[in-house]
Coordinates of C-alpha atoms in Angstrom, one line a residue:
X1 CA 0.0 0.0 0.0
X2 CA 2.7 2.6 1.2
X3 CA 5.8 3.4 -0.8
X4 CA 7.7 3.8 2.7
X5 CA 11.0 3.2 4.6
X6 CA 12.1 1.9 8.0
X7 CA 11.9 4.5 10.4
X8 CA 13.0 2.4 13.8
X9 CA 13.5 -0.8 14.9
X10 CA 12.6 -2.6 18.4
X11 CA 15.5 -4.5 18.9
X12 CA 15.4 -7.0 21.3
X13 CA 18.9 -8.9 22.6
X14 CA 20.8 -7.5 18.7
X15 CA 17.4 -9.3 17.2
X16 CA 15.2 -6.9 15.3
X17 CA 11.6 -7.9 16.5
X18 CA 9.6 -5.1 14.5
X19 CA 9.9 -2.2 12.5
X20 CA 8.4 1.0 12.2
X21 CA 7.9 2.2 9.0
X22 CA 7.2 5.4 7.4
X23 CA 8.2 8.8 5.5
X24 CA 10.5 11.4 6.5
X25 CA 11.7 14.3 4.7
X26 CA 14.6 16.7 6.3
X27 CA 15.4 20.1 4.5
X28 CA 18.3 21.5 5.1
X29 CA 18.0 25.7 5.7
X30 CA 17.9 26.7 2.2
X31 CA 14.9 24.4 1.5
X32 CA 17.0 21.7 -0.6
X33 CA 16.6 18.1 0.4
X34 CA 19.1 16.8 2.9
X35 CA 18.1 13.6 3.3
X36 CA 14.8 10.8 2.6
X37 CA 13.2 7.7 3.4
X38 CA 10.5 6.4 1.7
X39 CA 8.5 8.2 -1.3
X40 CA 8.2 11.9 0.4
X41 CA 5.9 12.8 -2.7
X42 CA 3.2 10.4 -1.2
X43 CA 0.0 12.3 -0.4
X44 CA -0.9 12.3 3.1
X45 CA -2.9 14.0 6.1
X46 CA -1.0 16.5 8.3
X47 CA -4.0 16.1 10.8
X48 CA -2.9 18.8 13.7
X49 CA 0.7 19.8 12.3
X50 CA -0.8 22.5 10.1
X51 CA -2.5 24.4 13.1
X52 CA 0.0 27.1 12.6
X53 CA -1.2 27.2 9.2
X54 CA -4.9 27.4 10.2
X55 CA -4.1 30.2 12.7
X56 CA -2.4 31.9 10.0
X57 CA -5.2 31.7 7.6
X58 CA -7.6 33.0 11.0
X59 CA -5.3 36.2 11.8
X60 CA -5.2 37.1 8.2
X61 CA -8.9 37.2 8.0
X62 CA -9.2 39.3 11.6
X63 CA -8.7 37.2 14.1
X64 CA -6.9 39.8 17.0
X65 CA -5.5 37.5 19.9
X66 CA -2.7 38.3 22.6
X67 CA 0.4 35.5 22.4
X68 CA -0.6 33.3 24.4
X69 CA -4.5 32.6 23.5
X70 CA -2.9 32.7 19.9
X71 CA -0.7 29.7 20.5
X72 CA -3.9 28.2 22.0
X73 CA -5.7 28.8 18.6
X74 CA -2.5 26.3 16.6
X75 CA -2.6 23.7 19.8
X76 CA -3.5 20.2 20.3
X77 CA -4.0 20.9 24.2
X78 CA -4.2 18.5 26.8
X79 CA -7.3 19.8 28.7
X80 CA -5.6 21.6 31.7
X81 CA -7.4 24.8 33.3
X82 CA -5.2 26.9 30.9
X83 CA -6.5 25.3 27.8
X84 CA -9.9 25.2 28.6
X85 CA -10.1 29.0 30.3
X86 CA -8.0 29.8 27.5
X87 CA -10.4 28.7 25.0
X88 CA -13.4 30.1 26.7
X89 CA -11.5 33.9 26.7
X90 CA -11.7 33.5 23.1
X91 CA -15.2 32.9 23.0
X92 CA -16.3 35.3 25.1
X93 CA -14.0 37.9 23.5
X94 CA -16.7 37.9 20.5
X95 CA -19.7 37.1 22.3
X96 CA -20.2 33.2 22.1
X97 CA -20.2 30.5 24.5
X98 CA -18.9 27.0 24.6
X99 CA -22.0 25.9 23.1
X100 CA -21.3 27.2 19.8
X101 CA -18.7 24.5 19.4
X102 CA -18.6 21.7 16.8
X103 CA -15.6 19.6 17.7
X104 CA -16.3 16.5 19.1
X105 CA -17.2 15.6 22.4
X106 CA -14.3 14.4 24.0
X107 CA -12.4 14.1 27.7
X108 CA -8.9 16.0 28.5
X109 CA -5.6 14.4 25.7
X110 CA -3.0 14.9 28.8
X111 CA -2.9 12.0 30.8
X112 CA -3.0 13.2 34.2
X113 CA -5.5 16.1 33.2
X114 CA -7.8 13.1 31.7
X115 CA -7.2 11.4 35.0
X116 CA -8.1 14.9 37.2
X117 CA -11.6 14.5 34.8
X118 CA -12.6 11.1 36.3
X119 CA -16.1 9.4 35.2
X120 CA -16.9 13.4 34.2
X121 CA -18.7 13.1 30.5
X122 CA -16.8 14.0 28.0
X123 CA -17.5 17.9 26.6
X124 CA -16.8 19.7 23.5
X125 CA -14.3 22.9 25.4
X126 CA -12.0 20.1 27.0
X127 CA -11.5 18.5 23.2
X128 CA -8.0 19.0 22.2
X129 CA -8.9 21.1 19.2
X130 CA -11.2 23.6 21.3
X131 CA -8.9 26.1 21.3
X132 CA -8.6 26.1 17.0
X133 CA -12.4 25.9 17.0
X134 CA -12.8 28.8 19.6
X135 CA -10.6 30.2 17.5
X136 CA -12.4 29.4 14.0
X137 CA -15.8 30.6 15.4
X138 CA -14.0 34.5 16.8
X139 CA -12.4 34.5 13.2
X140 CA -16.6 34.2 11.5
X141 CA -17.7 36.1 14.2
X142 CA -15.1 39.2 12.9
X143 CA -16.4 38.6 9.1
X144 CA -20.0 38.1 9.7
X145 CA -19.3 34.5 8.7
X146 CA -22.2 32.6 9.7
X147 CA -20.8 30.4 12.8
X148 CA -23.4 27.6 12.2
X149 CA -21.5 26.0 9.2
X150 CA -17.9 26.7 10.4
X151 CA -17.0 23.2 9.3
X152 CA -18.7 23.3 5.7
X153 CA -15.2 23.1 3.3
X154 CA -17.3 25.9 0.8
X155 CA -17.5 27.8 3.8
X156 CA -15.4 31.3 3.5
X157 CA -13.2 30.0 6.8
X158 CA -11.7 26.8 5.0
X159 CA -11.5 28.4 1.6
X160 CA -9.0 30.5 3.5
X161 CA -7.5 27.8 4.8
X162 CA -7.1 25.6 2.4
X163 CA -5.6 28.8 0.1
X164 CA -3.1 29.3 3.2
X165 CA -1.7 25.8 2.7
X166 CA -1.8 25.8 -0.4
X167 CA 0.5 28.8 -0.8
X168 CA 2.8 27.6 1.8
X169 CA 3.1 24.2 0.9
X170 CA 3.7 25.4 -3.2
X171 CA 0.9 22.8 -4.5
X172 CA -2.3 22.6 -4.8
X173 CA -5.0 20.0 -2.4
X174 CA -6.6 18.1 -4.7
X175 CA -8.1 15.9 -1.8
X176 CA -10.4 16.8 1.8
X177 CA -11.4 14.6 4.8
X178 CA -12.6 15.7 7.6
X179 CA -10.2 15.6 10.8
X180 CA -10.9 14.1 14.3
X181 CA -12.3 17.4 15.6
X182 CA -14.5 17.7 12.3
X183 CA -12.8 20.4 10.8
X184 CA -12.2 19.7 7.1
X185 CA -8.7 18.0 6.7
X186 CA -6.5 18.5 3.9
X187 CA -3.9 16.1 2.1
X188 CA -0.4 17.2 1.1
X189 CA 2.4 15.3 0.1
X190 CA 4.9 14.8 2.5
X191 CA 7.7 17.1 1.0
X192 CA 5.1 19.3 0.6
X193 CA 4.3 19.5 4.3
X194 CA 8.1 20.1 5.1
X195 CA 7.9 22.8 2.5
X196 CA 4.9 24.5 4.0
X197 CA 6.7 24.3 7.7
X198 CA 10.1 25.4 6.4
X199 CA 8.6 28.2 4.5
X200 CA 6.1 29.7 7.5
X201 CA 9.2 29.2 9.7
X202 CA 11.7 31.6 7.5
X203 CA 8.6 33.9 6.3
X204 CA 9.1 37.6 6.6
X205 CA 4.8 38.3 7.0
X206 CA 4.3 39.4 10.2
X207 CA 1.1 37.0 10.8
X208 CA 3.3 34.2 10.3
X209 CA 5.9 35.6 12.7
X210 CA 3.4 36.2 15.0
X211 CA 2.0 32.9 15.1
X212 CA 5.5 30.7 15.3
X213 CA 6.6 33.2 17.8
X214 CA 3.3 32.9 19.7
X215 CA 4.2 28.9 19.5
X216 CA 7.6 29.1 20.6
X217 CA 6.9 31.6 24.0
X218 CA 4.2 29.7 24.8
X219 CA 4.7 26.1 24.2
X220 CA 2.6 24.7 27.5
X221 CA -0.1 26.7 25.1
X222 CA 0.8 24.5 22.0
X223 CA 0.5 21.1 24.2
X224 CA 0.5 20.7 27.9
X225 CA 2.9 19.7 30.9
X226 CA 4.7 16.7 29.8
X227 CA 3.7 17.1 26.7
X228 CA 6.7 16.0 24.1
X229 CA 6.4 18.6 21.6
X230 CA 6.3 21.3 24.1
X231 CA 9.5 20.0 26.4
X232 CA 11.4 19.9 22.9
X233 CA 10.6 23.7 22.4
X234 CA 11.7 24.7 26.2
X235 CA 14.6 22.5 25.6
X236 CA 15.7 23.3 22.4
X237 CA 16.1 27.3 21.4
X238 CA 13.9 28.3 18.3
X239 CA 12.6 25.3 17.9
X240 CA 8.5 24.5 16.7
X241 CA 7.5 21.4 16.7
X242 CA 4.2 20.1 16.4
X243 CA 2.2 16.7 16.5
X244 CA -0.4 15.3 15.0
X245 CA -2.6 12.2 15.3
X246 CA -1.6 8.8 13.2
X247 CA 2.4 9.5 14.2
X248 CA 2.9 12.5 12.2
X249 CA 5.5 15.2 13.4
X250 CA 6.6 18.4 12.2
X251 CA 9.7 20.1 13.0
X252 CA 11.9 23.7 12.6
X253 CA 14.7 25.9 13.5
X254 CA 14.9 29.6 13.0
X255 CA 17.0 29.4 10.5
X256 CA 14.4 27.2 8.4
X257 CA 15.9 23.8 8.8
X258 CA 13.0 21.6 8.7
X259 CA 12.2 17.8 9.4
X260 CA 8.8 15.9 8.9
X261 CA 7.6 12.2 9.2
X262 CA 5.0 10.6 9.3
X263 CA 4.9 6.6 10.5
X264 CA 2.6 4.0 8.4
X265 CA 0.5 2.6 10.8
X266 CA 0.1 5.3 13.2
X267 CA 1.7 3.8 16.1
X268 CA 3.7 6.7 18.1
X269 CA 6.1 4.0 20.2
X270 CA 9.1 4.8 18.0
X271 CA 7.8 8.9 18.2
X272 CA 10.4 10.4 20.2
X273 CA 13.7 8.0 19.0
X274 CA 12.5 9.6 15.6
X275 CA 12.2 12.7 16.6
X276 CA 15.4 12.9 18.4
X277 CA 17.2 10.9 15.5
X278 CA 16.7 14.3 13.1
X279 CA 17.8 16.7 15.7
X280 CA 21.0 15.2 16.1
X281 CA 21.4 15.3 12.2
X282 CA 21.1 19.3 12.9
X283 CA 24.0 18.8 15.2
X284 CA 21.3 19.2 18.6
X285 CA 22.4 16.8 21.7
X286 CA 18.8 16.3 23.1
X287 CA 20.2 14.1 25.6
X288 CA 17.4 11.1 25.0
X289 CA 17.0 8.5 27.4
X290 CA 17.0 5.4 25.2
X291 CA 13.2 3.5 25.2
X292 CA 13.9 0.2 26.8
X293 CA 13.1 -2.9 25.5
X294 CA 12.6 -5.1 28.4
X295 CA 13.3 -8.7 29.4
X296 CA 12.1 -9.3 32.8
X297 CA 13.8 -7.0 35.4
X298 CA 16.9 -6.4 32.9
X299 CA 16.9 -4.3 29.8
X300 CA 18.0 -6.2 27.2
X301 CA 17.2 -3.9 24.1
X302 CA 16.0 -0.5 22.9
X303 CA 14.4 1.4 19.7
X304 CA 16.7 2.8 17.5
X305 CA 16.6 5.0 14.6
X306 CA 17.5 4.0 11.3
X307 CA 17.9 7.8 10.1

């Protein structure tokens, strides 16, 4: 079906018990190709790594937010009292409550806000994507958009979108899903996706400044405590990184060096030895602890990159 590489391997006692396949594209700073695995022009679904995109597309079209509720509006939150206060602020600042909401129902991402929630039902503000949908519906609100068909794809919101991408990413989406949240989802290649990263990363528009910048000084915004893409940005200086769901990562330095990948089947247990792998090609210690492979009491094995 896939066209795709070997990622990582779980390697148990030297044997290789599985692989994790996928695609990964890394540019180096002035956009040409540094290195490959697997085809990079397969079409694929960014899911949440084009938030920053979305935002873009939202502040373009009059969406006026201060940093940190701006780095809210390109998160995948895990449901703490930021996010979901967060997200309310941005309703309320154009006269909406949570019950204007589409995005699914859901219970806190983080794992110890999801524990906080208990046997609490599930709600659409504590969705990870409530802060892009808060943000979607202040963005109609500012046009006259009507808010009840926020998720159409003809509606003015995602042509915006969509033309955001599109410019960005230098090709044009020929395909559209619909995401987890329910917002309309749509397909680039994988080189294109590095493209689009690499290319909001180095832009000179102040919107796009603004929303990497909001990212990047306010990564517990962008995910949560504990949260791997936002350690990486407190760790690592300049750095934006983003997640998505299905094993898909984005990843950029300042000056526009730019990683991608995305793994076959979703799984996200090689995630961070991949992640890690294409920082130290940038020449960035991140000082990983190596995932252990287990054998008993003893660790007898690890993940490791094939990058």
């Amino acid at each position: 079906m896939f066209n795709d590489a070997v990622l990582a391997e779980y390697v148990r006692d030297g044997f290789v018990e599985s692989e994790h396949r996928g695609f990964l594209a890394i540019l180096n700073s002035d956009g040409s190709l540094f290195k490959s695995l697997g085809d990079i022009d397969t079409q694929i679904f960014p899911r949440s790594t084009v938030k920053c995109a979305q935002a873009s597309a939202m502040v373009r079209h009059g969406l006026q937010l201060e940093p940190r509720l701006l780095a809210l509006a390109a998160s995948s939150h895990s449901g703490a009292a930021m996010h979901i206060d967060g997200a309310r602020e941005i309703l309320a600042s154009v006269g909406l409550g949570e019950n204007a909401l589409q995005c699914a129902l859901d219970r806190p991402l983080g794992e110890n806000e999801r524990r906080a929630w208990g046997d609490n039902p599930p709600t659409r503000i504590a969705m990870n994507c409530s802060g892009k949908h808060a943000a979607m519906l202040a963005t109609c609100v500012k046009n006259g958009w009507p808010i009840e068909s926020y998720l159409e794809q003809s509606h003015p919101l995602q042509v915006a979108i969509k033309e955001e991408l599109e410019k960005l990413a230098g090709e044009s989406i020929s395909f559209t899903s619909t995401d987890g949240c329910g917002a309309p989802l749509f397909m680039l290649s994988v080189i294109g996706l590095a493209r689009a990263i690499r290319a909001i990363t180095i832009s000179t528009d102040p919107i796009h400044q603004d929303v990497m910048d909001a990212a990047r000084k306010f990564p517990e915004m962008v995910g949560g405590t504990g949260r791997h893409n936002t350690e990486m940005m407190q760790q690592v200086p300049g750095l934006f990184m983003k997640d998505g769901a299905e094993a898909v990562n984005v990843c950029s330095l300042a000056d526009g060096r730019t990683f991608v990948f995305k793994v076959s089947d979703g799984s996200l247990r090689a995630f961070r030895t991949i992640v890690h792998a294409c920082l130290n090609e940038f020449g960035i210690d991140t000082a990983l602890t190596p995932e252990k492979v287990m054998g008993g009491p003893r660790v007898i094995g690890t993940i490791r990159a094939t990058i």
